[in-house]
Amino acid sequence: MNENISKTIKSSETDDWLDYHFIRPFCYYCAKAFAKFDIHPNTVTILSMFIGAASSVLFAHGCIYYEGTTGLLCNLGAIFLLMVADILDCTDGQLARMTGKTSRMGRILDGMAGFTWYVPIYLALVWRFYNYHSLEFGWLGISDTQENTLIATVVVLVLGLISGFAGSAGQQRVADYYIQVHLFFLKGEKGSELDNSIRQKELLRQMNADTPLYERWFQQSYVSYTEAQEKATPQFQRLMATLTRKYGNPNNAPKNVLDDIHRSSLDIMPWNGLLTFNFRSLWLFLFCLIDLPVGNFIFEIVAMSLLTLYVRSRHEGFCRRIADSLE
């Protein structure tokens, strides 16, 4: 990767192999094109939201088993749109760093982008199951009656809600937090977007009646987002409090402590990367192409939840160890 591209990415340590070698370089040239026409990074983020959400219309179609070639083309089209949305979501950050147009609203929108994709997509997959479920019913020996279809669809809806809100959204929220934690200790506060709920609540309180309603709503959502990240990482919060109490600023800690944090966090980054878009979306694409989208819900609830627990356990473990040594 050349130096110009490197300046627009967060860090090679937080990107997986596919992102670092292919997606980030491609997004760099996309960012250059947007910069040439003076397009704001937030505009690119919003565009990614609409394109990602639009893919749900095509994901609602059965694939080749149910709809033949037309279904296959619809699913491939859905995959293409979601990949374009992800590329734009990567491009907005590189564009912001390239042009210096970083903003708090940009950070909030970036955190919400995936949510705006997956809510309509998962609802579309539930609708898809309602219309196309003979494979599952055949394997389970369930009669394909209207009553059984309604009951099974409600079960799939519950699985989708768990997968989407407790699964995908919660898992990616933690993964994003650990990336920002890593960047904080690698590059310092200016090189990271590590936020805390206290600061975000204060910004919310500073908003008045003249502040646009949508901006207050976004800020309130971001307060909830940061609170959830902190609730999921009690030992890291304890470590940060200990470092602040002893050294005034966590980045002022002795070099051996900072090196220990960096080394321990770096070991986790490859596993943390599996919680983000690339690995997760491959399974979504696979299950849709084989006409078993409900399998994606089960995969996220079981396999991805276990992976998240593993990543959290390791991260919280080294935070506890270092905090204990400092106290």
Short mmCIF file of C-alpha atoms in Angstrom, two decimals:
data_model
loop_
_atom_site.label_atom_id
_atom_site.label_comp_id
_atom_site.label_asym_id
_atom_site.label_seq_id
_atom_site.Cartn_x
_atom_site.Cartn_y
_atom_site.Cartn_z
CA MET A 1 0.00 0.00 0.00
CA ASN A 2 1.44 3.36 -0.97
CA GLU A 3 1.88 6.24 1.44
CA ASN A 4 -1.02 8.32 0.11
CA ILE A 5 -3.48 5.49 0.69
CA SER A 6 -1.99 4.71 4.12
CA LYS A 7 -2.68 8.27 5.26
CA THR A 8 -6.41 7.79 4.63
CA ILE A 9 -6.89 4.57 6.63
CA LYS A 10 -7.15 4.19 10.37
CA SER A 11 -4.38 1.61 10.72
CA SER A 12 -3.14 -1.54 9.03
CA GLU A 13 -3.47 -3.21 12.44
CA THR A 14 -7.25 -2.84 12.54
CA ASP A 15 -8.05 -3.78 8.91
CA ASP A 16 -8.36 -7.39 7.82
CA TRP A 17 -6.42 -8.76 4.83
CA LEU A 18 -9.20 -8.13 2.30
CA ASP A 19 -9.79 -4.57 3.47
CA TYR A 20 -6.12 -3.66 3.60
CA HIS A 21 -5.04 -5.10 0.23
CA PHE A 22 -8.12 -4.56 -1.92
CA ILE A 23 -11.03 -2.61 -0.44
CA ARG A 24 -9.08 0.28 1.11
CA PRO A 25 -7.00 0.97 -2.05
CA PHE A 26 -10.18 0.88 -4.17
CA CYS A 27 -11.99 3.17 -1.72
CA TYR A 28 -9.07 5.59 -1.85
CA TYR A 29 -9.66 6.20 -5.56
CA CYS A 30 -13.40 6.48 -4.92
CA ALA A 31 -12.63 9.08 -2.25
CA LYS A 32 -10.42 11.01 -4.69
CA ALA A 33 -13.30 11.10 -7.16
CA PHE A 34 -15.74 12.37 -4.52
CA ALA A 35 -13.19 14.96 -3.35
CA LYS A 36 -12.79 16.23 -6.92
CA PHE A 37 -16.50 17.12 -6.98
CA ASP A 38 -16.39 18.47 -3.39
CA ILE A 39 -18.87 15.86 -2.12
CA HIS A 40 -19.07 15.80 1.69
CA PRO A 41 -18.24 12.53 3.51
CA ASN A 42 -21.63 12.58 5.26
CA THR A 43 -23.33 12.61 1.87
CA VAL A 44 -21.42 9.45 0.95
CA THR A 45 -22.48 7.83 4.25
CA ILE A 46 -26.15 8.64 3.66
CA LEU A 47 -25.88 7.30 0.11
CA SER A 48 -24.49 4.04 1.50
CA MET A 49 -27.46 3.81 3.87
CA PHE A 50 -29.98 4.09 1.04
CA ILE A 51 -28.17 1.63 -1.23
CA GLY A 52 -27.71 -0.91 1.58
CA ALA A 53 -31.37 -0.64 2.56
CA ALA A 54 -32.44 -0.93 -1.08
CA SER A 55 -30.75 -4.33 -1.31
CA SER A 56 -33.50 -5.69 0.96
CA VAL A 57 -35.98 -5.56 -1.95
CA LEU A 58 -33.85 -8.06 -3.87
CA PHE A 59 -32.96 -10.15 -0.80
CA ALA A 60 -36.71 -10.79 -0.38
CA HIS A 61 -36.66 -12.97 -3.49
CA GLY A 62 -36.04 -16.68 -3.31
CA CYS A 63 -32.90 -17.82 -5.07
CA ILE A 64 -32.50 -20.47 -7.78
CA TYR A 65 -34.39 -23.28 -5.99
CA TYR A 66 -37.56 -21.18 -5.73
CA GLU A 67 -37.32 -18.60 -8.52
CA GLY A 68 -34.80 -20.08 -10.94
CA THR A 69 -32.49 -17.81 -12.87
CA THR A 70 -34.54 -14.73 -12.01
CA GLY A 71 -34.14 -15.45 -8.30
CA LEU A 72 -30.41 -16.01 -8.67
CA LEU A 73 -30.02 -12.69 -10.48
CA CYS A 74 -32.06 -10.92 -7.77
CA ASN A 75 -29.88 -12.36 -5.02
CA LEU A 76 -26.68 -11.53 -6.89
CA GLY A 77 -28.04 -8.02 -7.37
CA ALA A 78 -28.74 -7.76 -3.63
CA ILE A 79 -25.21 -8.91 -2.84
CA PHE A 80 -23.81 -6.35 -5.27
CA LEU A 81 -25.81 -3.49 -3.74
CA LEU A 82 -24.76 -4.41 -0.20
CA MET A 83 -21.11 -4.60 -1.28
CA VAL A 84 -21.43 -1.16 -2.90
CA ALA A 85 -22.95 0.16 0.34
CA ASP A 86 -20.00 -1.22 2.32
CA ILE A 87 -17.49 0.28 -0.13
CA LEU A 88 -19.17 3.67 0.27
CA ASP A 89 -19.17 3.22 4.05
CA CYS A 90 -15.41 2.65 3.91
CA THR A 91 -14.94 5.50 1.44
CA ASP A 92 -16.59 8.12 3.66
CA GLY A 93 -13.96 7.75 6.38
CA GLN A 94 -11.08 7.88 3.91
CA LEU A 95 -12.67 10.89 2.24
CA ALA A 96 -13.02 12.63 5.61
CA ARG A 97 -9.36 12.02 6.47
CA MET A 98 -8.27 13.04 2.94
CA THR A 99 -10.18 16.35 3.01
CA GLY A 100 -10.09 17.08 6.75
CA LYS A 101 -13.89 17.12 6.82
CA THR A 102 -14.26 15.01 9.94
CA SER A 103 -17.21 15.73 12.21
CA ARG A 104 -19.13 14.39 15.19
CA MET A 105 -22.18 13.88 12.98
CA GLY A 106 -20.04 11.89 10.58
CA ARG A 107 -18.99 9.56 13.38
CA ILE A 108 -22.62 9.13 14.47
CA LEU A 109 -23.82 8.43 10.93
CA ASP A 110 -21.00 5.96 10.35
CA GLY A 111 -22.02 4.01 13.45
CA MET A 112 -25.63 3.88 12.25
CA ALA A 113 -24.96 2.87 8.65
CA GLY A 114 -24.91 -0.87 9.24
CA PHE A 115 -28.06 -0.66 11.34
CA THR A 116 -29.96 1.00 8.49
CA TRP A 117 -28.86 -1.81 6.16
CA TYR A 118 -29.64 -4.81 8.30
CA VAL A 119 -33.04 -3.86 9.72
CA PRO A 120 -34.79 -3.86 6.30
CA ILE A 121 -32.66 -6.78 5.08
CA TYR A 122 -33.58 -8.99 8.02
CA LEU A 123 -37.25 -8.07 7.73
CA ALA A 124 -37.03 -8.94 4.03
CA LEU A 125 -35.56 -12.34 4.93
CA VAL A 126 -38.50 -13.00 7.27
CA TRP A 127 -40.91 -12.11 4.45
CA ARG A 128 -38.89 -14.35 2.17
CA PHE A 129 -39.29 -17.26 4.57
CA TYR A 130 -43.04 -16.66 4.71
CA ASN A 131 -43.22 -17.06 0.93
CA TYR A 132 -40.53 -19.71 0.46
CA HIS A 133 -40.09 -22.35 3.15
CA SER A 134 -40.74 -25.75 1.55
CA LEU A 135 -37.12 -26.82 2.07
CA GLU A 136 -37.26 -26.28 5.83
CA PHE A 137 -40.77 -27.71 6.16
CA GLY A 138 -39.74 -30.78 4.16
CA TRP A 139 -36.68 -31.46 6.32
CA LEU A 140 -38.66 -31.01 9.54
CA GLY A 141 -41.70 -32.94 8.32
CA ILE A 142 -44.06 -30.00 8.77
CA SER A 143 -47.24 -29.79 6.72
CA ASP A 144 -47.26 -26.69 4.53
CA THR A 145 -50.52 -25.23 5.82
CA GLN A 146 -51.38 -21.57 6.34
CA GLU A 147 -51.47 -22.03 10.12
CA ASN A 148 -48.06 -23.73 10.22
CA THR A 149 -46.63 -21.07 7.93
CA LEU A 150 -47.81 -18.26 10.22
CA ILE A 151 -46.45 -19.98 13.34
CA ALA A 152 -43.10 -20.72 11.70
CA THR A 153 -42.85 -17.16 10.37
CA VAL A 154 -43.39 -15.74 13.87
CA VAL A 155 -40.59 -18.01 15.13
CA VAL A 156 -38.31 -16.82 12.32
CA LEU A 157 -39.24 -13.20 13.07
CA VAL A 158 -38.16 -13.71 16.69
CA LEU A 159 -34.92 -15.28 15.50
CA GLY A 160 -34.42 -12.32 13.15
CA LEU A 161 -34.98 -9.81 15.96
CA ILE A 162 -32.52 -11.62 18.23
CA SER A 163 -30.02 -11.97 15.38
CA GLY A 164 -30.37 -8.34 14.32
CA PHE A 165 -30.55 -6.45 17.59
CA ALA A 166 -28.83 -8.65 20.18
CA GLY A 167 -26.65 -10.31 17.56
CA SER A 168 -25.44 -8.31 14.58
CA ALA A 169 -25.93 -4.81 16.02
CA GLY A 170 -24.51 -5.68 19.44
CA GLN A 171 -21.60 -7.68 18.05
CA GLN A 172 -20.53 -5.02 15.57
CA ARG A 173 -20.93 -2.33 18.23
CA VAL A 174 -18.41 -4.15 20.43
CA ALA A 175 -16.09 -4.80 17.47
CA ASP A 176 -16.11 -1.10 16.54
CA TYR A 177 -15.37 -0.16 20.14
CA TYR A 178 -12.35 -2.46 20.33
CA ILE A 179 -11.01 -0.99 17.09
CA GLN A 180 -11.25 2.52 18.55
CA VAL A 181 -9.65 1.34 21.81
CA HIS A 182 -6.75 -0.11 19.83
CA LEU A 183 -6.33 3.10 17.85
CA PHE A 184 -6.46 5.17 21.04
CA PHE A 185 -3.44 3.40 22.50
CA LEU A 186 -1.70 3.18 19.11
CA LYS A 187 -2.16 6.76 17.91
CA GLY A 188 -3.43 8.71 20.90
CA GLU A 189 -6.71 10.54 21.33
CA LYS A 190 -6.43 12.47 18.04
CA GLY A 191 -5.88 9.28 16.06
CA SER A 192 -8.94 7.56 17.47
CA GLU A 193 -12.69 8.10 17.61
CA LEU A 194 -13.00 6.60 21.08
CA ASP A 195 -15.99 8.28 22.71
CA ASN A 196 -17.59 8.06 26.12
CA SER A 197 -21.19 8.49 27.17
CA ILE A 198 -20.44 11.27 29.69
CA ARG A 199 -19.04 13.50 26.97
CA GLN A 200 -21.88 12.64 24.60
CA LYS A 201 -24.52 13.38 27.27
CA GLU A 202 -22.92 16.77 27.85
CA LEU A 203 -23.10 17.53 24.13
CA LEU A 204 -26.76 16.51 24.20
CA ARG A 205 -27.45 18.83 27.14
CA GLN A 206 -25.83 21.71 25.27
CA MET A 207 -28.35 21.37 22.46
CA ASN A 208 -31.29 23.77 22.72
CA ALA A 209 -34.63 24.33 21.05
CA ASP A 210 -32.90 25.79 18.00
CA THR A 211 -31.01 22.56 17.39
CA PRO A 212 -32.69 20.59 14.58
CA LEU A 213 -34.81 17.71 15.83
CA TYR A 214 -32.96 15.18 13.67
CA GLU A 215 -29.61 16.26 15.17
CA ARG A 216 -30.92 15.83 18.72
CA TRP A 217 -32.32 12.42 17.79
CA PHE A 218 -28.99 11.33 16.30
CA GLN A 219 -27.15 12.54 19.40
CA GLN A 220 -29.54 10.73 21.75
CA SER A 221 -29.04 7.55 19.71
CA TYR A 222 -25.29 7.98 19.97
CA VAL A 223 -25.50 8.39 23.73
CA SER A 224 -27.29 5.04 23.89
CA TYR A 225 -24.69 3.56 21.53
CA THR A 226 -21.74 4.61 23.71
CA GLU A 227 -23.53 3.57 26.90
CA ALA A 228 -24.04 0.08 25.48
CA GLN A 229 -20.34 -0.14 24.54
CA GLU A 230 -19.30 0.82 28.05
CA LYS A 231 -21.75 -1.57 29.69
CA ALA A 232 -20.27 -4.44 27.65
CA THR A 233 -16.69 -3.61 28.72
CA PRO A 234 -16.55 -3.11 32.52
CA GLN A 235 -12.91 -4.16 32.91
CA PHE A 236 -11.77 -1.80 30.17
CA GLN A 237 -13.69 1.03 31.90
CA ARG A 238 -11.92 0.09 35.12
CA LEU A 239 -8.53 0.13 33.35
CA MET A 240 -9.19 3.56 31.84
CA ALA A 241 -10.28 4.92 35.24
CA THR A 242 -7.13 3.52 36.86
CA LEU A 243 -4.85 4.97 34.17
CA THR A 244 -6.58 8.36 34.42
CA ARG A 245 -6.32 8.40 38.22
CA LYS A 246 -2.62 7.49 38.26
CA TYR A 247 -1.33 9.39 35.21
CA GLY A 248 -3.91 12.08 34.42
CA ASN A 249 -4.29 10.77 30.88
CA PRO A 250 -4.17 7.08 29.88
CA ASN A 251 -1.62 7.87 27.14
CA ASN A 252 0.74 9.25 29.81
CA ALA A 253 1.19 5.78 31.31
CA PRO A 254 4.73 4.28 31.34
CA LYS A 255 5.92 2.81 28.05
CA ASN A 256 5.93 -0.76 29.36
CA VAL A 257 2.24 -0.44 30.31
CA LEU A 258 1.27 1.06 26.96
CA ASP A 259 3.26 -1.61 25.13
CA ASP A 260 1.50 -4.33 27.12
CA ILE A 261 -1.91 -2.88 26.24
CA HIS A 262 -0.98 -2.53 22.57
CA ARG A 263 0.47 -6.04 22.31
CA SER A 264 -2.50 -7.63 24.07
CA SER A 265 -5.01 -5.71 21.94
CA LEU A 266 -3.15 -6.49 18.70
CA ASP A 267 -3.40 -10.23 19.39
CA ILE A 268 -7.18 -9.90 19.45
CA MET A 269 -7.61 -7.77 16.32
CA PRO A 270 -7.75 -10.70 13.82
CA TRP A 271 -10.56 -12.30 15.84
CA ASN A 272 -12.28 -8.95 16.30
CA GLY A 273 -12.15 -8.45 12.53
CA LEU A 274 -14.35 -11.51 12.07
CA LEU A 275 -17.16 -9.63 13.81
CA THR A 276 -17.20 -6.90 11.17
CA PHE A 277 -18.77 -6.75 7.72
CA ASN A 278 -16.57 -8.94 5.51
CA PHE A 279 -16.78 -12.24 7.38
CA ARG A 280 -20.37 -11.70 8.50
CA SER A 281 -21.66 -10.80 5.05
CA LEU A 282 -20.05 -13.85 3.42
CA TRP A 283 -22.33 -16.07 5.50
CA LEU A 284 -25.37 -13.93 4.72
CA PHE A 285 -24.61 -14.25 1.00
CA LEU A 286 -24.06 -18.00 1.26
CA PHE A 287 -27.30 -18.71 3.12
CA CYS A 288 -29.30 -16.57 0.69
CA LEU A 289 -27.76 -18.21 -2.37
CA ILE A 290 -28.61 -21.71 -1.08
CA ASP A 291 -32.16 -20.58 -0.23
CA LEU A 292 -31.80 -20.99 3.53
CA PRO A 293 -31.74 -17.40 4.84
CA VAL A 294 -33.04 -18.50 8.24
CA GLY A 295 -29.68 -20.26 8.61
CA ASN A 296 -28.05 -16.83 8.77
CA PHE A 297 -30.11 -15.93 11.83
CA ILE A 298 -29.12 -19.15 13.58
CA PHE A 299 -25.47 -18.71 12.60
CA GLU A 300 -25.35 -15.20 14.06
CA ILE A 301 -27.16 -16.17 17.25
CA VAL A 302 -24.94 -19.20 17.91
CA ALA A 303 -21.56 -18.98 16.14
CA MET A 304 -21.12 -15.20 16.07
CA SER A 305 -22.30 -14.86 19.67
CA LEU A 306 -19.72 -17.42 20.78
CA LEU A 307 -17.04 -15.54 18.83
CA THR A 308 -18.10 -12.28 20.47
CA LEU A 309 -17.91 -13.86 23.91
CA TYR A 310 -14.41 -15.12 23.11
CA VAL A 311 -13.22 -11.68 21.93
CA ARG A 312 -14.78 -9.94 24.94
CA SER A 313 -13.33 -12.50 27.34
CA ARG A 314 -9.81 -12.00 26.01
CA HIS A 315 -10.10 -8.20 25.93
CA GLU A 316 -11.63 -7.94 29.37
CA GLY A 317 -9.07 -10.45 30.64
CA PHE A 318 -6.00 -8.42 29.74
CA CYS A 319 -7.69 -5.22 30.94
CA ARG A 320 -8.32 -6.86 34.31
CA ARG A 321 -4.75 -8.14 34.50
CA ILE A 322 -3.19 -4.75 33.76
CA ALA A 323 -5.58 -2.87 36.06
CA ASP A 324 -4.80 -5.32 38.89
CA SER A 325 -1.06 -4.79 38.39
CA LEU A 326 -1.46 -1.02 38.53
CA GLU A 327 -3.59 -1.10 41.66
#
